[in-house]
């Protein structure tokens, strides 16, 4: 009888150990060796000047100047996004006056080039942050997947061992009632462990965001907290998208809703992906990676427009006197 009591004690301890796994199935980034400040720049870089540019409505841009053939509409919009539209305007107007192009050319050109560098720096800063955040989320995803995989292997092994022990117990026990109890107890334990193995991905991770670049894209405020004003202007201007009907922000959100969120969003989903975060499982981390990657690709297309602007500007510098006839 003492031996039976010890057997039941062992069963009880094993049950407690395995069922205890369910109550501690949430880990943190630090548990996964990924710190929260991974994507925070080491240097305290300030872009306050870039955030406070003087933006004009598009209607005012078209009424103030007539764009010559060698500059494009998006060049004007980029100059506006950079906060150097007055200098860009002076460059264009100078093409009709030889005296003006001689006297103020270098000053205006320098300011426009400074604006181009500014808007490109804004885009690169956001791209770098997105790239880092994708890397961090992928690390968390891989570690969570590996932890879940190892957990399932351990639980499967435990179920097999317990099942085997149950099968040999009746051979060692002669009393009928304790024998039945041991068989039932062992069977229940084996079944319980088997149920654990049928719930892959049971471990989750608590991920809280101090800054979430997905947030403003989803809620689309007039003024962004996380994006520089000039870059936010480009992302929200339909003239920078291929459709010219919807802005990049609107197109990104529509694709997220259709492909990543399956046309179904509630308050919990919004808080998780576009708020301050929460408890993520493997699938939800994968969705976040997908949304971050799509946003990064869209922001990266802005560099193409900046390259075109730079090309047009260089052409103007090389042939400025030719353009006086315009």
Tab-separated table of C-alpha atoms in Angstrom:
chain	number	residue	atom	x	y	z
A	1	UNK	CA	0.000	0.000	0.000
A	2	UNK	CA	2.902	2.344	0.712
A	3	UNK	CA	4.220	1.613	-2.781
A	4	UNK	CA	0.785	2.509	-4.220
A	5	UNK	CA	0.745	5.789	-2.331
A	6	UNK	CA	4.159	6.620	-3.750
A	7	UNK	CA	2.944	5.804	-7.235
A	8	UNK	CA	-0.060	8.114	-6.899
A	9	UNK	CA	2.218	10.806	-5.449
A	10	UNK	CA	4.409	10.559	-8.532
A	11	UNK	CA	1.353	10.800	-10.803
A	12	UNK	CA	0.114	13.816	-8.874
A	13	UNK	CA	3.480	15.598	-9.132
A	14	UNK	CA	3.718	14.908	-12.869
A	15	UNK	CA	0.178	16.229	-13.407
A	16	UNK	CA	1.011	19.429	-11.521
A	17	UNK	CA	4.228	19.928	-13.502
A	18	UNK	CA	2.623	19.495	-16.896
A	19	UNK	CA	-0.563	21.418	-16.213
A	20	UNK	CA	1.574	24.207	-14.765
A	21	UNK	CA	2.979	24.761	-18.259
A	22	UNK	CA	-0.330	26.224	-19.351
A	23	UNK	CA	-0.322	28.959	-16.746
A	24	UNK	CA	3.143	30.190	-17.784
A	25	UNK	CA	2.796	30.153	-21.576
A	26	UNK	CA	3.579	33.861	-22.069
A	27	UNK	CA	7.169	34.980	-22.561
A	28	UNK	CA	8.692	38.423	-23.025
A	29	UNK	CA	11.253	39.685	-25.575
A	30	UNK	CA	13.931	39.546	-22.865
A	31	UNK	CA	13.139	35.847	-22.341
A	32	UNK	CA	13.818	35.412	-26.058
A	33	UNK	CA	17.071	37.387	-25.769
A	34	UNK	CA	15.662	40.283	-27.845
A	35	UNK	CA	15.653	43.568	-25.928
A	36	UNK	CA	12.965	46.227	-26.309
A	37	UNK	CA	15.509	48.896	-27.267
A	38	UNK	CA	16.978	46.875	-30.142
A	39	UNK	CA	15.769	49.350	-32.783
A	40	UNK	CA	16.419	52.532	-30.793
A	41	UNK	CA	19.304	54.530	-32.368
A	42	UNK	CA	22.439	54.655	-30.239
A	43	UNK	CA	22.914	58.366	-31.018
A	44	UNK	CA	20.354	60.943	-29.915
A	45	UNK	CA	19.598	62.255	-33.410
A	46	UNK	CA	17.077	65.087	-33.709
A	47	UNK	CA	15.066	65.732	-36.859
A	48	UNK	CA	12.960	68.556	-35.427
A	49	UNK	CA	13.752	70.861	-38.334
A	50	UNK	CA	12.510	68.241	-40.770
A	51	UNK	CA	9.250	67.857	-38.854
A	52	UNK	CA	8.484	71.582	-39.070
A	53	UNK	CA	8.402	72.328	-42.799
A	54	UNK	CA	6.107	74.914	-44.391
A	55	UNK	CA	3.724	72.930	-46.561
A	56	UNK	CA	1.430	74.615	-49.090
A	57	UNK	CA	-1.833	73.173	-50.422
A	58	UNK	CA	-1.456	71.650	-53.886
A	59	UNK	CA	-3.905	74.199	-55.314
A	60	UNK	CA	-1.553	77.028	-54.341
A	61	UNK	CA	1.385	75.302	-55.984
A	62	UNK	CA	-0.273	75.182	-59.392
A	63	UNK	CA	-1.482	78.783	-59.188
A	64	UNK	CA	1.901	80.219	-58.259
A	65	UNK	CA	4.047	78.853	-61.112
A	66	UNK	CA	3.884	77.225	-64.506
A	67	UNK	CA	6.164	74.182	-64.475
A	68	UNK	CA	8.479	74.064	-67.512
A	69	UNK	CA	8.734	70.863	-69.507
A	70	UNK	CA	12.072	69.859	-67.967
A	71	UNK	CA	10.547	69.710	-64.464
A	72	UNK	CA	7.694	67.384	-63.574
A	73	UNK	CA	4.683	67.780	-61.310
A	74	UNK	CA	6.149	65.478	-58.674
A	75	UNK	CA	9.305	67.629	-58.600
A	76	UNK	CA	7.172	70.538	-57.435
A	77	UNK	CA	5.452	68.346	-54.836
A	78	UNK	CA	8.784	67.039	-53.509
A	79	UNK	CA	10.088	70.603	-53.234
A	80	UNK	CA	6.973	71.427	-51.227
A	81	UNK	CA	7.388	68.345	-49.024
A	82	UNK	CA	10.988	69.411	-48.372
A	83	UNK	CA	9.921	72.897	-47.269
A	84	UNK	CA	11.959	74.598	-50.028
A	85	UNK	CA	9.211	75.404	-52.527
A	86	UNK	CA	9.960	79.190	-52.554
A	87	UNK	CA	13.566	78.483	-53.619
A	88	UNK	CA	12.438	75.953	-56.211
A	89	UNK	CA	9.973	78.502	-57.550
A	90	UNK	CA	12.778	81.055	-57.844
A	91	UNK	CA	14.849	78.561	-59.831
A	92	UNK	CA	12.003	78.057	-62.285
A	93	UNK	CA	11.264	81.775	-62.618
A	94	UNK	CA	14.966	82.467	-63.144
A	95	UNK	CA	14.851	80.596	-66.447
A	96	UNK	CA	13.044	83.571	-67.971
A	97	UNK	CA	15.546	86.164	-66.748
A	98	UNK	CA	19.302	85.926	-67.411
A	99	UNK	CA	20.074	88.512	-64.713
A	100	UNK	CA	18.084	86.574	-62.121
A	101	UNK	CA	19.748	83.280	-62.960
A	102	UNK	CA	23.131	84.924	-62.496
A	103	UNK	CA	22.389	86.672	-59.204
A	104	UNK	CA	20.380	84.167	-57.154
A	105	UNK	CA	21.024	80.876	-58.892
A	106	UNK	CA	23.554	79.390	-56.466
A	107	UNK	CA	21.604	80.357	-53.354
A	108	UNK	CA	18.313	78.907	-54.595
A	109	UNK	CA	19.945	75.789	-55.999
A	110	UNK	CA	21.734	75.157	-52.705
A	111	UNK	CA	18.462	75.411	-50.767
A	112	UNK	CA	16.662	73.040	-53.152
A	113	UNK	CA	19.481	70.489	-52.908
A	114	UNK	CA	19.366	70.821	-49.129
A	115	UNK	CA	15.639	70.057	-49.256
A	116	UNK	CA	16.263	66.966	-51.381
A	117	UNK	CA	18.826	65.698	-48.869
A	118	UNK	CA	16.361	66.394	-46.053
A	119	UNK	CA	13.454	64.442	-47.564
A	120	UNK	CA	15.752	61.571	-48.524
A	121	UNK	CA	17.105	61.433	-44.970
A	122	UNK	CA	13.544	61.293	-43.653
A	123	UNK	CA	12.735	58.345	-45.912
A	124	UNK	CA	15.962	56.515	-45.047
A	125	UNK	CA	15.402	57.022	-41.312
A	126	UNK	CA	11.933	55.451	-41.497
A	127	UNK	CA	13.194	52.649	-43.766
A	128	UNK	CA	16.002	51.830	-41.326
A	129	UNK	CA	13.573	51.688	-38.426
A	130	UNK	CA	11.178	49.455	-40.380
A	131	UNK	CA	14.020	47.135	-41.405
A	132	UNK	CA	15.163	46.826	-37.804
A	133	UNK	CA	11.635	46.188	-36.555
A	134	UNK	CA	11.118	43.471	-39.189
A	135	UNK	CA	14.403	41.858	-38.104
A	136	UNK	CA	13.406	42.010	-34.433
A	137	UNK	CA	9.934	40.564	-35.054
A	138	UNK	CA	11.392	37.761	-37.181
A	139	UNK	CA	13.800	36.891	-34.364
A	140	UNK	CA	10.914	36.702	-31.915
A	141	UNK	CA	8.874	34.621	-34.352
A	142	UNK	CA	11.689	32.099	-34.904
A	143	UNK	CA	12.443	31.760	-31.192
A	144	UNK	CA	8.757	31.377	-30.335
A	145	UNK	CA	8.358	28.733	-33.038
A	146	UNK	CA	11.404	26.839	-31.766
A	147	UNK	CA	10.233	27.001	-28.155
A	148	UNK	CA	6.811	25.702	-29.124
A	149	UNK	CA	8.387	22.926	-31.156
A	150	UNK	CA	10.581	21.798	-28.245
A	151	UNK	CA	7.652	22.014	-25.856
A	152	UNK	CA	5.529	19.758	-28.050
A	153	UNK	CA	8.359	17.218	-28.307
A	154	UNK	CA	8.692	17.113	-24.511
A	155	UNK	CA	4.957	16.721	-24.028
A	156	UNK	CA	4.727	13.974	-26.641
A	157	UNK	CA	7.541	12.082	-24.931
A	158	UNK	CA	5.830	12.540	-21.567
A	159	UNK	CA	2.582	11.134	-22.937
A	160	UNK	CA	4.327	8.073	-24.315
A	161	UNK	CA	6.226	7.385	-21.082
A	162	UNK	CA	3.118	7.810	-18.958
A	163	UNK	CA	1.114	5.575	-21.277
A	164	UNK	CA	3.783	2.887	-21.016
A	165	UNK	CA	3.871	3.150	-17.243
A	166	UNK	CA	0.103	2.738	-17.127
A	167	UNK	CA	0.285	-0.430	-19.184
A	168	UNK	CA	2.746	-2.145	-16.833
A	169	UNK	CA	1.118	-0.958	-13.583
A	170	UNK	CA	-1.590	-3.702	-13.498
A	171	UNK	CA	1.156	-6.323	-13.597
A	172	UNK	CA	2.666	-4.953	-10.396
A	173	UNK	CA	-0.561	-4.273	-8.492
A	174	UNK	CA	-2.670	-7.131	-7.178
A	175	UNK	CA	-5.424	-5.273	-5.359
A	176	UNK	CA	-8.352	-4.800	-7.672
A	177	UNK	CA	-9.488	-1.339	-6.596
A	178	UNK	CA	-6.079	0.326	-6.539
A	179	UNK	CA	-5.382	-1.375	-9.870
A	180	UNK	CA	-8.429	0.239	-11.444
A	181	UNK	CA	-7.549	3.594	-9.922
A	182	UNK	CA	-4.000	3.428	-11.254
A	183	UNK	CA	-5.193	2.478	-14.729
A	184	UNK	CA	-7.753	5.289	-14.828
A	185	UNK	CA	-5.331	7.833	-13.360
A	186	UNK	CA	-2.618	6.883	-15.819
A	187	UNK	CA	-5.018	6.961	-18.738
A	188	UNK	CA	-6.259	10.403	-17.781
A	189	UNK	CA	-2.730	11.710	-17.447
A	190	UNK	CA	-1.737	10.226	-20.809
A	191	UNK	CA	-4.822	11.700	-22.458
A	192	UNK	CA	-4.127	15.081	-20.875
A	193	UNK	CA	-0.585	15.144	-22.177
A	194	UNK	CA	-1.800	14.115	-25.597
A	195	UNK	CA	-4.200	17.058	-25.611
A	196	UNK	CA	-1.249	19.364	-24.910
A	197	UNK	CA	0.515	18.016	-27.984
A	198	UNK	CA	-2.555	18.803	-30.106
A	199	UNK	CA	-2.252	22.550	-29.362
A	200	UNK	CA	0.821	23.719	-31.302
A	201	UNK	CA	1.949	27.271	-30.740
A	202	UNK	CA	0.659	27.354	-27.174
A	203	UNK	CA	3.504	29.641	-26.089
A	204	UNK	CA	2.900	33.325	-26.797
A	205	UNK	CA	4.927	36.505	-26.389
A	206	UNK	CA	4.087	39.819	-24.761
A	207	UNK	CA	5.191	42.622	-27.069
A	208	UNK	CA	4.627	46.264	-26.092
A	209	UNK	CA	5.427	49.111	-28.518
A	210	UNK	CA	6.804	52.456	-27.439
A	211	UNK	CA	6.525	53.552	-31.080
A	212	UNK	CA	4.436	51.691	-33.656
A	213	UNK	CA	4.966	52.733	-37.283
A	214	UNK	CA	1.864	50.787	-38.327
A	215	UNK	CA	-0.384	52.954	-36.161
A	216	UNK	CA	-0.555	56.214	-38.140
A	217	UNK	CA	-0.904	54.330	-41.421
A	218	UNK	CA	-4.020	52.618	-40.080
A	219	UNK	CA	-5.654	55.584	-38.329
A	220	UNK	CA	-4.401	58.164	-40.884
A	221	UNK	CA	-4.320	61.338	-38.759
A	222	UNK	CA	-3.949	64.755	-40.401
A	223	UNK	CA	-0.628	65.230	-38.600
A	224	UNK	CA	1.542	62.235	-37.840
A	225	UNK	CA	3.338	61.721	-34.552
A	226	UNK	CA	5.824	59.170	-35.901
A	227	UNK	CA	6.484	60.351	-39.465
A	228	UNK	CA	8.230	63.601	-40.509
A	229	UNK	CA	5.770	66.136	-41.945
A	230	UNK	CA	7.302	66.082	-45.437
A	231	UNK	CA	7.287	62.307	-45.699
A	232	UNK	CA	3.743	62.166	-44.329
A	233	UNK	CA	2.706	64.664	-47.028
A	234	UNK	CA	4.089	62.368	-49.744
A	235	UNK	CA	2.486	59.254	-48.255
A	236	UNK	CA	-0.906	60.994	-48.185
A	237	UNK	CA	-0.787	62.651	-51.621
A	238	UNK	CA	-2.591	60.596	-54.309
A	239	UNK	CA	-0.285	62.083	-56.973
A	240	UNK	CA	2.540	59.935	-55.597
A	241	UNK	CA	0.646	56.676	-56.134
A	242	UNK	CA	0.240	54.787	-59.392
A	243	UNK	CA	-3.546	55.130	-59.265
A	244	UNK	CA	-3.424	58.919	-58.658
A	245	UNK	CA	-6.820	58.371	-57.025
A	246	UNK	CA	-5.824	56.964	-53.637
A	247	UNK	CA	-2.791	57.820	-51.514
A	248	UNK	CA	-0.092	55.354	-50.536
A	249	UNK	CA	-1.524	55.304	-47.004
A	250	UNK	CA	-5.002	54.408	-48.294
A	251	UNK	CA	-3.650	51.693	-50.601
A	252	UNK	CA	-1.522	50.136	-47.850
A	253	UNK	CA	-4.482	50.038	-45.483
A	254	UNK	CA	-6.743	48.455	-48.116
A	255	UNK	CA	-4.185	45.704	-48.773
A	256	UNK	CA	-3.675	45.055	-45.054
A	257	UNK	CA	-7.413	44.723	-44.571
A	258	UNK	CA	-7.835	42.315	-47.475
A	259	UNK	CA	-4.732	40.130	-47.323
A	260	UNK	CA	-3.447	40.230	-43.731
A	261	UNK	CA	-6.655	40.800	-41.740
A	262	UNK	CA	-9.148	38.904	-43.935
A	263	UNK	CA	-11.570	41.858	-44.007
A	264	UNK	CA	-12.245	41.436	-40.297
A	265	UNK	CA	-11.055	43.933	-37.685
A	266	UNK	CA	-12.283	44.513	-34.143
A	267	UNK	CA	-11.069	46.638	-31.237
A	268	UNK	CA	-8.802	43.864	-29.964
A	269	UNK	CA	-7.161	43.478	-33.371
A	270	UNK	CA	-6.629	47.227	-33.698
A	271	UNK	CA	-5.034	47.455	-30.263
A	272	UNK	CA	-2.756	44.494	-30.959
A	273	UNK	CA	-1.424	45.521	-34.377
A	274	UNK	CA	-1.900	49.292	-34.426
A	275	UNK	CA	-1.927	50.268	-30.757
A	276	UNK	CA	0.595	49.608	-28.021
A	277	UNK	CA	0.723	45.850	-28.644
A	278	UNK	CA	-0.196	42.937	-26.388
A	279	UNK	CA	0.013	39.128	-26.433
A	280	UNK	CA	1.070	37.712	-29.834
A	281	UNK	CA	1.017	34.101	-30.978
A	282	UNK	CA	3.111	32.788	-33.883
A	283	UNK	CA	0.512	33.576	-36.557
A	284	UNK	CA	0.010	37.115	-35.262
A	285	UNK	CA	3.754	37.773	-35.301
A	286	UNK	CA	3.812	36.570	-38.903
A	287	UNK	CA	1.013	38.991	-39.783
A	288	UNK	CA	2.953	41.857	-38.183
A	289	UNK	CA	6.055	40.937	-40.192
A	290	UNK	CA	3.997	40.945	-43.385
A	291	UNK	CA	2.483	44.376	-42.673
A	292	UNK	CA	5.843	45.892	-41.741
A	293	UNK	CA	7.412	44.484	-44.922
A	294	UNK	CA	4.660	45.887	-47.122
A	295	UNK	CA	4.951	49.311	-45.498
A	296	UNK	CA	8.730	49.257	-45.962
A	297	UNK	CA	8.364	48.398	-49.655
A	298	UNK	CA	5.902	51.266	-50.165
A	299	UNK	CA	8.101	53.821	-48.403
A	300	UNK	CA	11.039	52.586	-50.450
A	301	UNK	CA	9.246	53.529	-53.691
A	302	UNK	CA	9.498	57.177	-52.591
A	303	UNK	CA	13.223	56.953	-53.309
A	304	UNK	CA	12.384	56.449	-56.993
A	305	UNK	CA	10.587	59.813	-57.090
A	306	UNK	CA	13.497	61.419	-55.244
A	307	UNK	CA	15.922	59.945	-57.786
A	308	UNK	CA	13.855	61.440	-60.629
A	309	UNK	CA	13.839	64.825	-58.921
A	310	UNK	CA	17.609	64.666	-58.483
A	311	UNK	CA	18.035	63.721	-62.145
A	312	UNK	CA	15.863	66.648	-63.293
A	313	UNK	CA	17.737	69.003	-60.997
A	314	UNK	CA	21.105	67.853	-62.351
A	315	UNK	CA	19.885	68.280	-65.897
A	316	UNK	CA	18.794	71.804	-65.060
A	317	UNK	CA	22.218	72.605	-63.545
A	318	UNK	CA	24.046	71.334	-66.617
A	319	UNK	CA	21.820	73.105	-69.127
A	320	UNK	CA	20.423	76.102	-67.231
A	321	UNK	CA	21.308	78.634	-69.920
A	322	UNK	CA	19.553	76.565	-72.588
A	323	UNK	CA	16.313	76.755	-70.610
A	324	UNK	CA	16.155	80.561	-70.716
A	325	UNK	CA	14.009	80.293	-73.851
A	326	UNK	CA	11.205	78.732	-71.781
